[in-house]
Coordinates of C-alpha atoms in Angstrom, one line a residue:
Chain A
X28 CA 10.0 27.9 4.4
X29 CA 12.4 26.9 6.9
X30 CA 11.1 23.9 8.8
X31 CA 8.7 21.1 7.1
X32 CA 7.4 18.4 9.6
X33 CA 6.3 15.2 8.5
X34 CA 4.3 13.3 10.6
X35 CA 4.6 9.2 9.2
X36 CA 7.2 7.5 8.0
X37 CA 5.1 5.3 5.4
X38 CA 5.1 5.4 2.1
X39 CA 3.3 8.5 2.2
X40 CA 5.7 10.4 4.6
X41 CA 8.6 8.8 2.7
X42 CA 7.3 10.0 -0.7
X43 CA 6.8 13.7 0.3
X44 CA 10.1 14.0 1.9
X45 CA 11.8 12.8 -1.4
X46 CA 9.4 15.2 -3.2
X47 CA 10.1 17.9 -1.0
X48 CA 13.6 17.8 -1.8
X49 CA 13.3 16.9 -5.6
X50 CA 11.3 20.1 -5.7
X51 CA 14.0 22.1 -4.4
X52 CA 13.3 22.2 -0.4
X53 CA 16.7 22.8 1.1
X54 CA 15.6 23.9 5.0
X55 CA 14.9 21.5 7.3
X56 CA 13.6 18.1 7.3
X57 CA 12.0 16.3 9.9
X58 CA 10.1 13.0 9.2
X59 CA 8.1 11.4 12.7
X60 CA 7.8 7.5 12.4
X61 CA 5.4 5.5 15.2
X62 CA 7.4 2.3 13.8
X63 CA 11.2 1.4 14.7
X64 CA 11.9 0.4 11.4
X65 CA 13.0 2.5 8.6
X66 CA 9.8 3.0 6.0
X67 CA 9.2 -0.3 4.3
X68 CA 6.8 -1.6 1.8
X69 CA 3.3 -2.4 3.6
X70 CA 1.9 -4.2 0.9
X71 CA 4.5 -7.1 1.1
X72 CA 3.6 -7.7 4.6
X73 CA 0.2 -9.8 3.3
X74 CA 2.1 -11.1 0.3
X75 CA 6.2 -11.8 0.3
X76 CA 6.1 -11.8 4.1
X77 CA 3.5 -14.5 4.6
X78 CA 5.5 -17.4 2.1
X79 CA 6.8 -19.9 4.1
X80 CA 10.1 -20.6 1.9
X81 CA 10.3 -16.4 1.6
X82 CA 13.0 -14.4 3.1
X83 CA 11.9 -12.0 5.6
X84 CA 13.5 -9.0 3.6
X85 CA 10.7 -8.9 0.9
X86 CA 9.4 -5.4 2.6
X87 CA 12.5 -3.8 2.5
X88 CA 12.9 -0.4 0.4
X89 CA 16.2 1.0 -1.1
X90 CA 17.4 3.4 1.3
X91 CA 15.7 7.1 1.7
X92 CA 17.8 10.0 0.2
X93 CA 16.0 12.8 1.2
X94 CA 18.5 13.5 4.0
X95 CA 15.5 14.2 6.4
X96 CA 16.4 13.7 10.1
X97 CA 14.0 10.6 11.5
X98 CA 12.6 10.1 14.6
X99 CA 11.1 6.2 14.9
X100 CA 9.7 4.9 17.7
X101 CA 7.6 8.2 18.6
X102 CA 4.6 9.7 16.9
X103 CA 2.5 12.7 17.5
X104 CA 0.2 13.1 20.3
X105 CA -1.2 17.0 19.9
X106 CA -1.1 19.7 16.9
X107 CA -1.6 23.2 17.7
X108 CA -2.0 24.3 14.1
X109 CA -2.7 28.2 15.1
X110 CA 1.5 27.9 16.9
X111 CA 2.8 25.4 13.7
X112 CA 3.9 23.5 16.5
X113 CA 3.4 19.5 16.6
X114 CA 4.0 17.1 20.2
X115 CA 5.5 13.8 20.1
X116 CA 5.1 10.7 22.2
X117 CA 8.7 11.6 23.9
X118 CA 7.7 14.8 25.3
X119 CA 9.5 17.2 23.2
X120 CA 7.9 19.8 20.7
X121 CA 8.6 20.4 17.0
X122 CA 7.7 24.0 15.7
X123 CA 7.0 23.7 11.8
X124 CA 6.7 26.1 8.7
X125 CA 4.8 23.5 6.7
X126 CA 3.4 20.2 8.0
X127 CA 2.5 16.9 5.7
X128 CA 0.4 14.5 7.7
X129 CA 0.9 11.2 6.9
X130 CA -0.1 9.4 9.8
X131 CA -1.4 6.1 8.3
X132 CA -4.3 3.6 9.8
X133 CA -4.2 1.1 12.0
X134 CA -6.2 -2.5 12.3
X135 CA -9.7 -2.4 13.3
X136 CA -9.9 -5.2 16.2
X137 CA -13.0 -7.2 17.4
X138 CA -11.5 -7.9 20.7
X139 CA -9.2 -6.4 23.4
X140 CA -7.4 -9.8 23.2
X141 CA -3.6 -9.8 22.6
X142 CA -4.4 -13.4 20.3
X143 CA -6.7 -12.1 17.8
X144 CA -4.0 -11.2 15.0
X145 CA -4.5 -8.4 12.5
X146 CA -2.0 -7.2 9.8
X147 CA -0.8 -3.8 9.5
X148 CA 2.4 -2.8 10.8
X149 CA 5.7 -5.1 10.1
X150 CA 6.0 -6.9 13.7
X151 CA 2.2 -7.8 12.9
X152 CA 3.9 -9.7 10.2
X153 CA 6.5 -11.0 12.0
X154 CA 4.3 -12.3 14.8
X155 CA 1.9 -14.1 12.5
X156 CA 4.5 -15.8 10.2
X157 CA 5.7 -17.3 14.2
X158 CA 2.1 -18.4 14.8
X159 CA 1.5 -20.1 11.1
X160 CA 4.8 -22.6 11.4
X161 CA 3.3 -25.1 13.3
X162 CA 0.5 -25.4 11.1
X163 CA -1.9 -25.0 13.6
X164 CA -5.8 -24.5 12.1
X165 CA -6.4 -20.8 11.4
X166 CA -9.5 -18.8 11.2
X167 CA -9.4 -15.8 9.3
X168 CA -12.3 -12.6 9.8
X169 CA -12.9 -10.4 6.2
X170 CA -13.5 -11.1 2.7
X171 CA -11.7 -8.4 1.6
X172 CA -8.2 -7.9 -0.1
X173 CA -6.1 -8.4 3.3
X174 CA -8.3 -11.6 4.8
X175 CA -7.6 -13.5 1.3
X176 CA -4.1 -12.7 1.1
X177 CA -3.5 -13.7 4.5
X178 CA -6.0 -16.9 4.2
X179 CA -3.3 -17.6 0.8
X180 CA -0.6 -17.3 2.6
X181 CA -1.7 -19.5 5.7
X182 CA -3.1 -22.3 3.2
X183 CA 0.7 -21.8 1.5
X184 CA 2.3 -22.5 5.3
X185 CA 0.4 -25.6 5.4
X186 CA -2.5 -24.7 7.6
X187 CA -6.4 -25.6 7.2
X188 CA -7.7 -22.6 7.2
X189 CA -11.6 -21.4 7.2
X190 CA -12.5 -17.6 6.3
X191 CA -15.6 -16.2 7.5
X192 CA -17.3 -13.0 5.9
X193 CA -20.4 -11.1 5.7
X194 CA -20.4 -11.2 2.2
X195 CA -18.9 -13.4 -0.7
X196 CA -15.5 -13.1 -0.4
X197 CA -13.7 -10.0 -2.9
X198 CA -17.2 -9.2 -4.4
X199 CA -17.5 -5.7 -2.5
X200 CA -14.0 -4.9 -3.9
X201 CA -13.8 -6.3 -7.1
X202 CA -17.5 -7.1 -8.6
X203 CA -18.8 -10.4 -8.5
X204 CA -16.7 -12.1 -11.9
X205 CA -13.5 -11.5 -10.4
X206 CA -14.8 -12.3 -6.9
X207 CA -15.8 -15.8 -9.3
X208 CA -12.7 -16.4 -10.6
X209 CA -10.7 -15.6 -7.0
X210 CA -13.0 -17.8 -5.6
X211 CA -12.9 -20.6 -7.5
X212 CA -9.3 -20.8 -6.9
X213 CA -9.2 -20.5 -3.5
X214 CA -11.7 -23.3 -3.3
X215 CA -9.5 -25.2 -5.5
X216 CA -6.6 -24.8 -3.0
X217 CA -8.5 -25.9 -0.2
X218 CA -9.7 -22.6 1.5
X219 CA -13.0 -23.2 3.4
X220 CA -15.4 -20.4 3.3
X221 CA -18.9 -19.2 5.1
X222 CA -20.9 -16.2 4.6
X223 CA -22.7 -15.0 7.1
X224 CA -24.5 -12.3 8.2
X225 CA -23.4 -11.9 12.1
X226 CA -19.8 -12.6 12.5
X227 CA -18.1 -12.2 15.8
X228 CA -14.7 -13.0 17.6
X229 CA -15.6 -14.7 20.9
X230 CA -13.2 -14.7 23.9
X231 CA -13.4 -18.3 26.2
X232 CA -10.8 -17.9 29.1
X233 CA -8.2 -16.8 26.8
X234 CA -8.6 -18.9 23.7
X235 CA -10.6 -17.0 21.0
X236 CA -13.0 -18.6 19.1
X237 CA -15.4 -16.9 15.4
X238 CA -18.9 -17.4 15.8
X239 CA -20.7 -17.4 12.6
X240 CA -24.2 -16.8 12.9
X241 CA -25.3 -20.5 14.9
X242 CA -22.3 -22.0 14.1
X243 CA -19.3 -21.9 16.6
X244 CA -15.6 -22.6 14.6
X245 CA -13.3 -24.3 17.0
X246 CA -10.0 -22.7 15.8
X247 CA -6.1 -22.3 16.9
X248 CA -5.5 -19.1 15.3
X249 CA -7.9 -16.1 14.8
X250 CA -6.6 -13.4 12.2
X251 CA -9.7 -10.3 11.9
X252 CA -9.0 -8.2 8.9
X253 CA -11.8 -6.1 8.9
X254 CA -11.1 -2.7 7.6
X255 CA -8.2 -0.3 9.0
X256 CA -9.3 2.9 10.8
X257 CA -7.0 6.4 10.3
X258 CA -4.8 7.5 12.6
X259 CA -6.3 11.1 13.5
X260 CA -7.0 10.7 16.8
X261 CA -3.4 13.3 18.1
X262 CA -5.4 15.7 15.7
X263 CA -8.4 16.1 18.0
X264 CA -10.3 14.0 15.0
X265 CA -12.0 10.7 14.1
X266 CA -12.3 9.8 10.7
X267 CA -10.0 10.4 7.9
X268 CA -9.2 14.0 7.1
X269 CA -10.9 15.6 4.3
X270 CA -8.8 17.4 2.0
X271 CA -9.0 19.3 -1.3
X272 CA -8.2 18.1 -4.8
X273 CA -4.2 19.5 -3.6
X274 CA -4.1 17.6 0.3
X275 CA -4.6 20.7 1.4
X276 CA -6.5 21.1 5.1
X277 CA -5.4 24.6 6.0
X278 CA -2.5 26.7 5.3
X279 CA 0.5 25.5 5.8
X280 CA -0.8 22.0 6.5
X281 CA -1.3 19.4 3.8
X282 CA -2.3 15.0 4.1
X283 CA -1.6 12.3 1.9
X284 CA -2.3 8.4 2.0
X285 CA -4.5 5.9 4.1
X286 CA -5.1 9.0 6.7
X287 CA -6.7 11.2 4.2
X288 CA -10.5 10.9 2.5
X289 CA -9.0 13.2 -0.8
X290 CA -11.2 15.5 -2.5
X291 CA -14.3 13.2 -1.6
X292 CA -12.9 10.1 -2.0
X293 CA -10.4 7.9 0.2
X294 CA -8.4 5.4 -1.7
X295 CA -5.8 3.7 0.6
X296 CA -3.8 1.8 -2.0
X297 CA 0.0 2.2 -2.2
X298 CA 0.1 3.9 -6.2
X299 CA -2.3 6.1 -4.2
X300 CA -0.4 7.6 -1.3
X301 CA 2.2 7.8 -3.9
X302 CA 0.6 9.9 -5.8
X303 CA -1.2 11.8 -3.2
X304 CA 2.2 12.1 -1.5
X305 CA 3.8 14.0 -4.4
X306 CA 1.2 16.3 -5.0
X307 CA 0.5 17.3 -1.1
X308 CA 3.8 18.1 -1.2
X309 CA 4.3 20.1 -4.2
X310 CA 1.3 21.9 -2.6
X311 CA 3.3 22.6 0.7
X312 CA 5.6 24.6 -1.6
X313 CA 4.0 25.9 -4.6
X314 CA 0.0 26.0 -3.8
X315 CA -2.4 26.6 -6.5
X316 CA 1.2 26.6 -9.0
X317 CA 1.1 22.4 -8.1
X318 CA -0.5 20.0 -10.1
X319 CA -4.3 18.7 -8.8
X320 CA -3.9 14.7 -8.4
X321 CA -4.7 13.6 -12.3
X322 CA -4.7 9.6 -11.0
X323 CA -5.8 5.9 -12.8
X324 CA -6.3 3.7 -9.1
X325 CA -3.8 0.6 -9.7
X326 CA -4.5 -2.3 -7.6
X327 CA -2.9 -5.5 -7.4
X328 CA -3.5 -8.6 -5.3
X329 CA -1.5 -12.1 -5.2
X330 CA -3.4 -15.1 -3.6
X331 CA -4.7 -18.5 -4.4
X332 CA -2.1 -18.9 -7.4
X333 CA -3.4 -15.7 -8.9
X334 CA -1.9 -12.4 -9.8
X335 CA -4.3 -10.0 -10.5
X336 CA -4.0 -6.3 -11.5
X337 CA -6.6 -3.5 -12.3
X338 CA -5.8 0.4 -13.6
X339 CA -9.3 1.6 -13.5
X340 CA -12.5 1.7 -11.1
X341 CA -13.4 -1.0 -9.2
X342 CA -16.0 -2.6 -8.5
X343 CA -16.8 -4.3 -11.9
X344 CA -20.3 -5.2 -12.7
X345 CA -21.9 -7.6 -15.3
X346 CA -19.6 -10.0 -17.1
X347 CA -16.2 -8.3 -19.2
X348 CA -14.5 -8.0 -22.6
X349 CA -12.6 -10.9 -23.1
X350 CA -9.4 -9.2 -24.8
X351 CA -7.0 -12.2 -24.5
X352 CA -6.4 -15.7 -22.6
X353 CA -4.9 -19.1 -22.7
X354 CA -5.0 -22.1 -20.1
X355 CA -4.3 -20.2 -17.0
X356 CA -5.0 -16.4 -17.5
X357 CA -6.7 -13.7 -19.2
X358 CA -6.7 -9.7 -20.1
X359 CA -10.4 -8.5 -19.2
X360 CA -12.0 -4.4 -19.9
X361 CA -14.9 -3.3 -18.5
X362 CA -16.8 -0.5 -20.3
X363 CA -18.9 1.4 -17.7
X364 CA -22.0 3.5 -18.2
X365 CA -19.8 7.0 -17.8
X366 CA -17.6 5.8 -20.8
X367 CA -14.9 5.3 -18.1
X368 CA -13.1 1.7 -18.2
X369 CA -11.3 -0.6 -16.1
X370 CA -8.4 -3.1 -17.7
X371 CA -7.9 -6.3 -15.9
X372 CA -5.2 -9.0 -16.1
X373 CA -5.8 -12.4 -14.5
X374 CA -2.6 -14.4 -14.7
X375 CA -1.7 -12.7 -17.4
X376 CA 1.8 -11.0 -17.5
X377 CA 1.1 -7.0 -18.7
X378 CA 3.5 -4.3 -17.6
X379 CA 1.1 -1.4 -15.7
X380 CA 1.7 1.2 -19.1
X381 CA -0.1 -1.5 -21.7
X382 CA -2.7 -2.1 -19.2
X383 CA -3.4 1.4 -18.3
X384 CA -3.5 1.9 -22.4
X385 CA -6.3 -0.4 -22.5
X386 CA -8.3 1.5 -20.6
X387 CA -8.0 4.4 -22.9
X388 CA -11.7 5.4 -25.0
Chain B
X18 CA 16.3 6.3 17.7
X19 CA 17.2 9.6 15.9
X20 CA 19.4 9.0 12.4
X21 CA 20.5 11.5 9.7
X22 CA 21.6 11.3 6.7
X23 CA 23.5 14.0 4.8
X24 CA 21.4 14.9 1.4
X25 CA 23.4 13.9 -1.6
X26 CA 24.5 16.6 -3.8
X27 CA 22.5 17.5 -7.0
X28 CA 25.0 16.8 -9.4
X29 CA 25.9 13.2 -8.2
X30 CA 26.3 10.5 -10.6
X31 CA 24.4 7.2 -9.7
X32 CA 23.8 4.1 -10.8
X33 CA 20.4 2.2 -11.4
X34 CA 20.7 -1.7 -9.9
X35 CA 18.2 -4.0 -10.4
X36 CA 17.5 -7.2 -8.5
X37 CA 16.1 -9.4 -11.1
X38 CA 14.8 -11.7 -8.9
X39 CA 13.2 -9.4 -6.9
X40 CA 10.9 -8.2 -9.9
X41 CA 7.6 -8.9 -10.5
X42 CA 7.3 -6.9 -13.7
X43 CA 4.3 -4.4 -12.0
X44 CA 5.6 -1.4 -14.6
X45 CA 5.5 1.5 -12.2
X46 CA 9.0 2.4 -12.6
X47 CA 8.8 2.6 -16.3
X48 CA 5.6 5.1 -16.1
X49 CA 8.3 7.0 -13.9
X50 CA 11.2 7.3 -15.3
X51 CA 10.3 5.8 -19.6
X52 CA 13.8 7.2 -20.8
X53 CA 15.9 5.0 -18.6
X54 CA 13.8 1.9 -18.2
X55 CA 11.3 -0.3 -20.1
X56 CA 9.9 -4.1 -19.8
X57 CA 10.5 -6.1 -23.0
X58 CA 8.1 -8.8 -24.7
X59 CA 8.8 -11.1 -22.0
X60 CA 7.9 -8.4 -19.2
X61 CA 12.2 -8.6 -18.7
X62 CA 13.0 -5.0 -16.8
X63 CA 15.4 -3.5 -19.0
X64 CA 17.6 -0.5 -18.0
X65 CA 18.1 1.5 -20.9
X66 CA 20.3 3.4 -19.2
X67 CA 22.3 2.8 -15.7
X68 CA 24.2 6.4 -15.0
X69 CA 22.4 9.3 -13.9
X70 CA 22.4 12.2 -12.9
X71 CA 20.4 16.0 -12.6
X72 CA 17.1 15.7 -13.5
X73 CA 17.6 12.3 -14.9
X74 CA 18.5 11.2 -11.1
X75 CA 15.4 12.7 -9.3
X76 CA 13.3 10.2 -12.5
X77 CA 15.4 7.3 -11.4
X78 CA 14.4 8.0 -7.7
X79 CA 10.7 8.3 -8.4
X80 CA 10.8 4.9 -10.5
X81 CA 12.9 3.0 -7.3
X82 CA 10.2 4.7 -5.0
X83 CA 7.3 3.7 -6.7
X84 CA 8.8 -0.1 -7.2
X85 CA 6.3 -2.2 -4.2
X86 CA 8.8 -4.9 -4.1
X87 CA 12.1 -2.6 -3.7
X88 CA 13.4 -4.3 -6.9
X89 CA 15.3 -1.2 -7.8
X90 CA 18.2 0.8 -6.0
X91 CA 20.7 3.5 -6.5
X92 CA 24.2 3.4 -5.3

C-alpha cells in the first residue's frame, strides 16, 4: 500500500495514524485536519477548559509520532471512492491506496445566530471561557453529558446559571439513580433546572433568549448542547456511516469514531474512537487477519463536585449493588437481565482495570 | 499550514514522563501498556519502568495515547 489518507485529525485520525505505523505502514502518510490546531483532547474542552483558575493547556496531547504529513486548516469536500482520490477545501486532490475516515461531528444548533454557543471544537472553548468571565447569567440547552458539564463549569466561573431540558437531566444517559445522585448535586451547588417538553432558542433583535414551554428565560448567555451531528456531508451522505464489526465501508476504505454508526451501534466516546481507531486501521492493512472490536464502553463525566466513571452499558435501571461507600462516594454494579453488568464509581477513586473487573460474571 | 515530522526509528530508546499533577488516575494507560505502568493503593501512577524501546515503545505509545488528560509523554 503506498498512500494511506486520513481524513480528521481527532483522536480517531490521530489513533490510526499511530496504528498504521505501529503495524508496520512505512509508505506514505497523510492525515487532513478541518482544525488549525494539532489533534487535542476533546473531552477536556467541557471539563479542564471550562475551570476558571485552570490553564488553558488542559487539552493538549503529547506530540504525534507517526511522522504523517498534516494538513490543518482544510478538510475534505468530495470522495470519488471508484479513483481512490479524495478533494480538500484548498483545491488540491489527494489520490490514496487506503483511506480512514475520521471526520468527526459537529454541534447541532437551534439558531443561525453567531451568540447561541455550542461546544465542540477548541475555539468553541476558547470563546465560551471569554463569555463566562464576567459572570454574566447563562442559560444552558440539554440534559445530557455536555449541557451539565458546561452548566458545572459556568456555576464554577461564578455565573447563575438555569438548564433547560426535555427530560430530567442525565436520566436518558445514565438511568434514573445516577441521574438522582448528579442531580442532587447540582441542585446543591445552585444549578437551576426545568423540564420541559417544548424548548426553543428564540432570537429578539440580536439577543437570544430559551423559551421553555409558557415560560420565557431572560438570559445573558445561551449555550445549546443538544446532540452533535457527523460530519458526512463531503461523502455525498447524511447520517453516520455504517460500518462492519472491522470499520470497514468498502475496499480500501475504513471509519472510526463520532462519524461512524459501528456494526449497528454508534458510541461516540473517546475509549471508543480509540478503540475503533486501532482496529479500522489494522483492517486497512490486514482485513479479515485484524481483530473485530472486542470493547467494554468507558465513560466518565466530572461536574457538580462529582467524578463519575462507568465500564459497562448504560443506561442503568432499577436501584444498584452497593459494593462500597463512605461520606462522599460509592462503587455501584448493576446486574442486567442478559447477565451483562455495568460497574460504577461515584466519588470513589478506582483505577479503569479494578472497575472493569467488577463487571466480570 | 502543512508540518512534517520525520518518523522516529524503530529501535529508539525513550523515556516515559509523567506529569503528576496532570493525572487523574482514569487507568487507561495501565490496561495499555501493564508491564511498564500500574496505579498503587492510593491510585499514585507508578512507572514500573521509564526506558523503552521495540515493542515495549509502541505499548508505551498506546498507554500516552489513550491518557484523556495528556498526563503522559515520551521524550
Amino acid at each position: 500500500m503506498g498512500r494511506v489518507v486520513v481524513v480528521g485529525n481527532g483522536i480517531a485520525g490521530l489513533t490510526s495514524c499511530e496504528t498504521l505505523r505501529a503495524e508496520g505502514f512505512d509508505g506514505d502518510l497523510v492525515v487532513v485536519g478541518a482544525e488549525p490546531e494539532p489533534a487535542y483532547s476533546r473531552p477536556a474542552l467541557s471539563k479542564a477548559l471550562l475551570k476558571p483558575d485552570g490553564g488553558l493547556d488542559g487539552h493538549e496531547l503529547a506530540p504525534a509520532s507517526h511522522g504523517a504529513t498534516e494538513l490543518r486548516g482544510v478538510h475534505a469536500t468530495a470522495l470519488d471512492a471508484d479513483a481512490r482520490r479524495v478533494a480538500l477545501s484548498d483545491g488540491s486532490l489527494l489520490d490514496y491506496d487506503g483511506l480512514v475516515i475520521a471526520s468527526g461531528s459537529r454541534a447541532r444548533r437551534l439558531t443561525d445566530s453567531p451568540h447561541e454557543h455550542t461546544l465542540r471544537e477548541l475555539r468553541d472553548a476558547v470563546a465560551l471561557r471569554g463569555a463566562l468571565a464576567g459572570r454574566p447569567s447563562v442559560t444552558v440547552v440539554g440534559g445530557g453529558v455536555l449541557g451539565m458539564e458546561v452548566a458545572s463549569g459556568a456555576l464554577a466561573a461564578g455565573c447563575d446559571v438555569t438548564l433547560v431540558a426535555n427530560a430530567v437531566p442525565m436520566v436518558r444517559q445514565l438511568g434514573p439513580y445516577l441521574a438522582g445522585v448528579l442531580g442532587a448535586s447540582a441542585t446543591a451547588q445552585g444549578l437551576k433546572t426545568m423540564v420541559a417538553r417544548d424548548v426553543r432558542v428564540v432570537d429578539r433583535g440580536g439577543h437570544l433568549q430559551v423559551s421553555a414551554d409558557d415560560r420565557m428565560i431572560e438570559t445573558d448567555v445561551v449555550v445549546t448542547a443538544v446532540g452533535d451531528l457527523p460530519n458526512t456531508e463531503w461523502l455525498g451522505h447524511s447520517g453516520p456511516l455504517h460500518t462492519d464489526s472491522r470499520g470497514r465501508l468498502r475496499d480500501g476504505v475504513v471509519a472510526a469514531g463520532d462519524v461512524a454508526r459501528w456494526d449497528g451501534i454508534r458510541t461516540p466516546l473517546w475509549t471508543s474512537a480509540i478503540e475503533q481507531a486501532k482496529v479500522a486501521a489494522a483492517t486497512l492493512l490486514r482485513g479479515d487477519d485484524a481483530p473485530v472490536l472486542a470493547f467494554q464502553p468507558y465513560f466518565w463525566t466530572e461536574q457538580f463536585g462529582i467524578h463519575l466513571k462507568a465500564v459497562g452499558g448504560i443506561p442503568l435501571d432499577g436501584d444498584p449493588e452497593v459494593l462500597e461507600q463512605d461520606d462522599v462516594g460509592q462503587l455501584l454494579r448493576w446486574t442486567h437481565d442478559d447477565g451483562t453488568r455495568t460497574a460504577v464509581s461515584v466519588n470513589w477513586r478506582i483505577p479503569i482495570p479494578k472497575l472493569r473487573r467488577l463487571t466480570a460474571a | 499550514m502543512t508540518t512534517l515530522t520525520a518518523p522516529p526509528g524503530k529501535d529508539t530508546l525513550m523515556k516515559i514522563e509523567l506529569d503528576r499533577p496532570r493525572c487523574e488516575a482514569h487507568g487507561l494507560c495501565e490496561e495499555a501498556a501493564p508491564d511498564l505502568m500500574h496505579l498503587d493503593d492510593h491510585d499514585d501512577l507508578v512507572l514500573d519502568v521509564t526506558e523503552v524501546d521495540g515493542a515495549a515503545l509502541e505499548r508505551a505509545r498506546a498507554a500516552v495515547r489513550v491518557c484523556p488528560v495528556a498526563a503522559l509523554r515520551l521524550v
